mmCIF file of C-alpha atoms and ligand atoms in Angstrom:
data_model
loop_
_atom_site.group_PDB
_atom_site.id
_atom_site.type_symbol
_atom_site.label_atom_id
_atom_site.label_comp_id
_atom_site.label_asym_id
_atom_site.label_seq_id
_atom_site.Cartn_x
_atom_site.Cartn_y
_atom_site.Cartn_z
ATOM 1 C CA UNK A 1036 6.237 -12.572 -13.797
ATOM 2 C CA UNK A 1037 8.973 -14.271 -11.848
ATOM 3 C CA UNK A 1038 8.906 -13.120 -8.177
ATOM 4 C CA UNK A 1039 12.205 -11.182 -8.145
ATOM 5 C CA UNK A 1040 11.267 -9.495 -11.401
ATOM 6 C CA UNK A 1041 8.041 -8.245 -9.764
ATOM 7 C CA UNK A 1042 10.041 -6.968 -6.796
ATOM 8 C CA UNK A 1043 12.552 -5.239 -9.080
ATOM 9 C CA UNK A 1044 9.931 -3.694 -11.380
ATOM 10 C CA UNK A 1045 7.665 -2.182 -8.717
ATOM 11 C CA UNK A 1046 7.913 1.589 -8.502
ATOM 12 C CA UNK A 1047 6.013 4.325 -6.753
ATOM 13 C CA UNK A 1048 3.904 5.691 -9.612
ATOM 14 C CA UNK A 1049 2.533 9.225 -9.324
ATOM 15 C CA UNK A 1050 0.997 9.687 -12.810
ATOM 16 C CA UNK A 1051 -1.840 7.496 -14.110
ATOM 17 C CA UNK A 1052 -3.786 6.906 -17.294
ATOM 18 C CA UNK A 1053 -7.563 7.261 -16.840
ATOM 19 C CA UNK A 1054 -8.391 3.738 -18.117
ATOM 20 C CA UNK A 1055 -10.358 1.786 -15.506
ATOM 21 C CA UNK A 1056 -8.701 -1.139 -13.757
ATOM 22 C CA UNK A 1057 -10.357 -4.454 -14.709
ATOM 23 C CA UNK A 1058 -12.188 -5.998 -11.756
ATOM 24 C CA UNK A 1059 -10.312 -9.300 -12.227
ATOM 25 C CA UNK A 1060 -7.003 -7.509 -11.629
ATOM 26 C CA UNK A 1061 -8.325 -5.789 -8.502
ATOM 27 C CA UNK A 1062 -9.649 -9.155 -7.297
ATOM 28 C CA UNK A 1063 -6.219 -10.794 -7.667
ATOM 29 C CA UNK A 1064 -4.576 -7.916 -5.779
ATOM 30 C CA UNK A 1065 -7.110 -8.193 -2.956
ATOM 31 C CA UNK A 1066 -6.677 -11.967 -2.860
ATOM 32 C CA UNK A 1067 -2.921 -11.477 -2.397
ATOM 33 C CA UNK A 1068 -3.669 -9.148 0.529
ATOM 34 C CA UNK A 1069 -6.175 -11.612 1.996
ATOM 35 C CA UNK A 1070 -3.509 -14.319 2.134
ATOM 36 C CA UNK A 1071 -1.034 -12.181 4.102
ATOM 37 C CA UNK A 1072 0.155 -13.302 7.534
ATOM 38 C CA UNK A 1073 -0.926 -11.328 10.605
ATOM 39 C CA UNK A 1074 -0.540 -11.247 14.388
ATOM 40 C CA UNK A 1075 -2.271 -14.406 15.761
ATOM 41 C CA UNK A 1076 -3.991 -14.568 12.362
ATOM 42 C CA UNK A 1077 -6.178 -11.687 13.545
ATOM 43 C CA UNK A 1078 -6.580 -10.268 10.008
ATOM 44 C CA UNK A 1079 -7.359 -6.855 11.439
ATOM 45 C CA UNK A 1080 -7.756 -5.316 7.983
ATOM 46 C CA UNK A 1081 -10.479 -3.866 5.807
ATOM 47 C CA UNK A 1082 -9.624 -2.712 2.293
ATOM 48 C CA UNK A 1083 -11.868 -0.056 0.791
ATOM 49 C CA UNK A 1084 -11.677 0.043 -3.016
ATOM 50 C CA UNK A 1085 -12.699 3.502 -4.167
ATOM 51 C CA UNK A 1086 -13.674 4.206 -7.782
ATOM 52 C CA UNK A 1087 -16.539 6.646 -7.166
ATOM 53 C CA UNK A 1088 -15.420 10.122 -8.337
ATOM 54 C CA UNK A 1089 -16.875 11.946 -5.311
ATOM 55 C CA UNK A 1090 -15.279 9.606 -2.765
ATOM 56 C CA UNK A 1091 -11.957 9.722 -4.631
ATOM 57 C CA UNK A 1092 -12.111 13.527 -4.570
ATOM 58 C CA UNK A 1093 -12.780 13.555 -0.814
ATOM 59 C CA UNK A 1094 -9.986 11.054 -0.171
ATOM 60 C CA UNK A 1095 -7.538 13.038 -2.306
ATOM 61 C CA UNK A 1096 -8.560 16.079 -0.250
ATOM 62 C CA UNK A 1097 -7.006 14.424 2.797
ATOM 63 C CA UNK A 1098 -3.624 15.725 1.618
ATOM 64 C CA UNK A 1099 -2.715 14.162 -1.742
ATOM 65 C CA UNK A 1100 -4.665 15.895 -4.516
ATOM 66 C CA UNK A 1101 -2.717 14.081 -7.256
ATOM 67 C CA UNK A 1102 -4.125 10.634 -6.351
ATOM 68 C CA UNK A 1103 -7.540 11.703 -7.641
ATOM 69 C CA UNK A 1104 -6.445 11.116 -11.262
ATOM 70 C CA UNK A 1105 -5.934 7.396 -10.654
ATOM 71 C CA UNK A 1106 -8.970 5.303 -11.656
ATOM 72 C CA UNK A 1107 -8.981 3.612 -8.241
ATOM 73 C CA UNK A 1108 -7.674 4.247 -4.753
ATOM 74 C CA UNK A 1109 -7.384 1.497 -2.156
ATOM 75 C CA UNK A 1110 -7.498 2.441 1.516
ATOM 76 C CA UNK A 1111 -6.026 -0.089 3.943
ATOM 77 C CA UNK A 1112 -7.766 0.209 7.309
ATOM 78 C CA UNK A 1113 -7.195 -1.611 10.588
ATOM 79 C CA UNK A 1114 -9.092 -2.436 13.723
ATOM 80 C CA UNK A 1115 -6.196 -2.410 16.258
ATOM 81 C CA UNK A 1116 -8.289 -4.444 18.718
ATOM 82 C CA UNK A 1117 -8.079 -7.378 16.286
ATOM 83 C CA UNK A 1118 -4.270 -7.260 16.242
ATOM 84 C CA UNK A 1119 -1.755 -7.513 19.103
ATOM 85 C CA UNK A 1120 0.620 -5.434 21.191
ATOM 86 C CA UNK A 1121 4.147 -5.945 22.462
ATOM 87 C CA UNK A 1122 4.847 -3.328 25.101
ATOM 88 C CA UNK A 1123 3.925 -0.022 23.517
ATOM 89 C CA UNK A 1124 4.157 -1.423 19.976
ATOM 90 C CA UNK A 1125 0.848 -1.906 18.185
ATOM 91 C CA UNK A 1126 1.184 -4.666 15.611
ATOM 92 C CA UNK A 1127 -1.706 -3.522 13.446
ATOM 93 C CA UNK A 1128 0.728 -1.306 11.543
ATOM 94 C CA UNK A 1129 2.855 -4.325 10.673
ATOM 95 C CA UNK A 1130 -0.192 -6.415 9.752
ATOM 96 C CA UNK A 1131 -1.365 -3.717 7.369
ATOM 97 C CA UNK A 1132 2.156 -3.136 6.059
ATOM 98 C CA UNK A 1133 2.552 -6.769 5.096
ATOM 99 C CA UNK A 1134 -0.909 -7.124 3.539
ATOM 100 C CA UNK A 1135 -0.573 -3.847 1.653
ATOM 101 C CA UNK A 1136 2.797 -4.884 0.240
ATOM 102 C CA UNK A 1137 1.269 -8.190 -0.929
ATOM 103 C CA UNK A 1138 -1.373 -6.115 -2.710
ATOM 104 C CA UNK A 1139 1.165 -3.708 -4.179
ATOM 105 C CA UNK A 1140 3.420 -6.477 -5.495
ATOM 106 C CA UNK A 1141 0.379 -8.238 -6.989
ATOM 107 C CA UNK A 1142 -0.483 -4.945 -8.734
ATOM 108 C CA UNK A 1143 3.037 -4.782 -10.192
ATOM 109 C CA UNK A 1144 2.564 -8.351 -11.448
ATOM 110 C CA UNK A 1145 -0.637 -7.174 -13.186
ATOM 111 C CA UNK A 1146 1.212 -4.325 -14.939
ATOM 112 C CA UNK A 1147 -0.451 -1.769 -12.651
ATOM 113 C CA UNK A 1148 1.101 1.146 -10.805
ATOM 114 C CA UNK A 1149 0.637 1.957 -7.132
ATOM 115 C CA UNK A 1150 2.189 4.292 -4.571
ATOM 116 C CA UNK A 1151 2.240 3.818 -0.826
ATOM 117 C CA UNK A 1152 0.676 6.894 0.784
ATOM 118 C CA UNK A 1153 1.398 7.150 4.477
ATOM 119 C CA UNK A 1154 1.115 10.913 4.859
ATOM 120 C CA UNK A 1155 -2.508 12.115 4.937
ATOM 121 C CA UNK A 1156 -5.058 13.602 7.325
ATOM 122 C CA UNK A 1157 -6.487 10.449 8.837
ATOM 123 C CA UNK A 1158 -9.655 12.100 10.134
ATOM 124 C CA UNK A 1159 -10.456 13.496 6.675
ATOM 125 C CA UNK A 1160 -9.744 10.100 5.103
ATOM 126 C CA UNK A 1161 -11.989 8.368 7.666
ATOM 127 C CA UNK A 1162 -14.812 10.803 6.904
ATOM 128 C CA UNK A 1163 -14.337 10.401 3.125
ATOM 129 C CA UNK A 1164 -14.629 6.627 3.515
ATOM 130 C CA UNK A 1165 -17.439 6.700 6.058
ATOM 131 C CA UNK A 1166 -15.281 4.424 8.221
ATOM 132 C CA UNK A 1167 -16.213 3.911 11.886
ATOM 133 C CA UNK A 1168 -14.233 5.847 14.503
ATOM 134 C CA UNK A 1169 -12.431 2.726 15.786
ATOM 135 C CA UNK A 1170 -11.014 2.099 12.298
ATOM 136 C CA UNK A 1171 -7.488 3.371 11.702
ATOM 137 C CA UNK A 1172 -6.886 4.402 8.109
ATOM 138 C CA UNK A 1173 -3.260 3.266 7.854
ATOM 139 C CA UNK A 1174 -2.319 3.619 4.197
ATOM 140 C CA UNK A 1175 -3.689 4.557 0.795
ATOM 141 C CA UNK A 1176 -2.579 3.667 -2.670
ATOM 142 C CA UNK A 1177 -3.723 4.907 -6.048
ATOM 143 C CA UNK A 1178 -4.096 2.052 -8.542
ATOM 144 C CA UNK A 1179 -4.030 2.328 -12.326
ATOM 145 C CA UNK A 1180 -2.020 1.975 -15.486
ATOM 146 C CA UNK A 1181 1.174 4.034 -15.135
ATOM 147 C CA UNK A 1182 1.536 7.184 -17.233
ATOM 148 C CA UNK A 1183 5.208 7.483 -16.335
ATOM 149 C CA UNK A 1184 8.168 5.132 -16.034
ATOM 150 C CA UNK A 1185 10.066 6.232 -12.944
ATOM 151 C CA UNK A 1186 13.729 5.313 -12.709
ATOM 152 C CA UNK A 1187 14.613 3.027 -9.805
ATOM 153 C CA UNK A 1188 15.277 4.999 -6.613
ATOM 154 C CA UNK A 1189 18.661 4.394 -4.995
ATOM 155 C CA UNK A 1190 19.007 1.646 -2.430
ATOM 156 C CA UNK A 1191 21.758 0.912 0.074
ATOM 157 C CA UNK A 1192 24.090 -1.958 -0.784
ATOM 158 C CA UNK A 1193 23.676 -5.277 1.022
ATOM 159 C CA UNK A 1194 27.067 -4.686 2.636
ATOM 160 C CA UNK A 1195 25.633 -1.578 4.345
ATOM 161 C CA UNK A 1196 22.515 -3.227 5.773
ATOM 162 C CA UNK A 1197 23.442 -6.837 6.563
ATOM 163 C CA UNK A 1198 25.597 -8.063 9.439
ATOM 164 C CA UNK A 1199 26.644 -11.627 10.126
ATOM 165 C CA UNK A 1200 25.873 -13.325 13.454
ATOM 166 C CA UNK A 1201 26.368 -10.190 15.599
ATOM 167 C CA UNK A 1202 26.084 -6.437 15.121
ATOM 168 C CA UNK A 1203 29.857 -5.823 15.128
HETATM 169 C C1 LIG B 2584 5.222 3.430 4.569
HETATM 170 C C2 LIG B 2584 5.412 4.294 3.342
HETATM 171 C C3 LIG B 2584 4.800 5.529 3.270
HETATM 172 C C4 LIG B 2584 4.924 6.321 2.123
HETATM 173 N N1 LIG B 2584 4.240 7.512 2.041
HETATM 174 C C5 LIG B 2584 4.293 8.232 0.908
HETATM 175 C C6 LIG B 2584 3.510 9.419 0.785
HETATM 176 O O1 LIG B 2584 2.769 9.818 1.698
HETATM 177 N N2 LIG B 2584 3.566 10.108 -0.390
HETATM 178 C C7 LIG B 2584 4.341 9.674 -1.437
HETATM 179 O O2 LIG B 2584 4.321 10.327 -2.496
HETATM 180 N N3 LIG B 2584 5.103 8.550 -1.354
HETATM 181 C C8 LIG B 2584 5.098 7.819 -0.210
HETATM 182 N N4 LIG B 2584 5.825 6.655 -0.104
HETATM 183 C C9 LIG B 2584 6.650 6.194 -1.252
HETATM 184 C C10 LIG B 2584 8.162 6.347 -1.008
HETATM 185 O O3 LIG B 2584 8.521 7.688 -1.143
HETATM 186 C C11 LIG B 2584 8.909 5.439 -2.017
HETATM 187 O O4 LIG B 2584 8.575 4.084 -1.763
HETATM 188 C C12 LIG B 2584 10.438 5.585 -1.930
HETATM 189 O O5 LIG B 2584 10.842 6.895 -2.298
HETATM 190 C C13 LIG B 2584 11.159 4.593 -2.854
HETATM 191 O O6 LIG B 2584 10.709 4.715 -4.203
HETATM 192 P P1 LIG B 2584 10.073 3.464 -4.974
HETATM 193 O O7 LIG B 2584 8.832 3.057 -4.232
HETATM 194 O O8 LIG B 2584 9.753 3.957 -6.362
HETATM 195 O O9 LIG B 2584 11.083 2.370 -4.977
HETATM 196 C C14 LIG B 2584 5.722 5.860 1.033
HETATM 197 C C15 LIG B 2584 6.350 4.599 1.123
HETATM 198 C C16 LIG B 2584 6.176 3.825 2.246
HETATM 199 C C17 LIG B 2584 6.815 2.450 2.280
#
């Protein structure tokens, strides 16, 4: 798909068909994440691809029961020590945000649905994944063939969000 078409077509999908996701599609999504830029090229990320029913159930139990129906869930985790800081701002969140969006756009290009999940009990997610205590579980996404076609959500107009040269 042409890049802007991928960007326009991506939606947050919250209903999935049970069909498994072909490994080649997952591999291309993960490759897109691997190529993402990061603070000082620290690549602070680990992506856990969950297809095991028990692990999916435990991960869904961290606050989003509905994600269990997706054939796969990807957890994007960070080691903040491998990223950077500016004042009180930890850049691992940005690193993960960029890499995860690469992955999510690659999924859209593969005809797959995803949904950013930022709200979950991190401790429960860490336990479900067996991740070490220094790992931050930053975001989750279900992955699978969509079983719904959500309408585009509203967006602000460019005129509302862009300023030229100076704020006012
Ligand atoms: C950082 C981030 C966290 C999000 N967390 C959740 C979440 O916990 N649960 C959920 O259902 N959707 C979550 N979303 C999805 C947003 O609600 C969604 O992107 C927004 O409503 C726009 O819809 P669209 O993605 O279909 O364009 C999150 C999105 C982002 C970018």
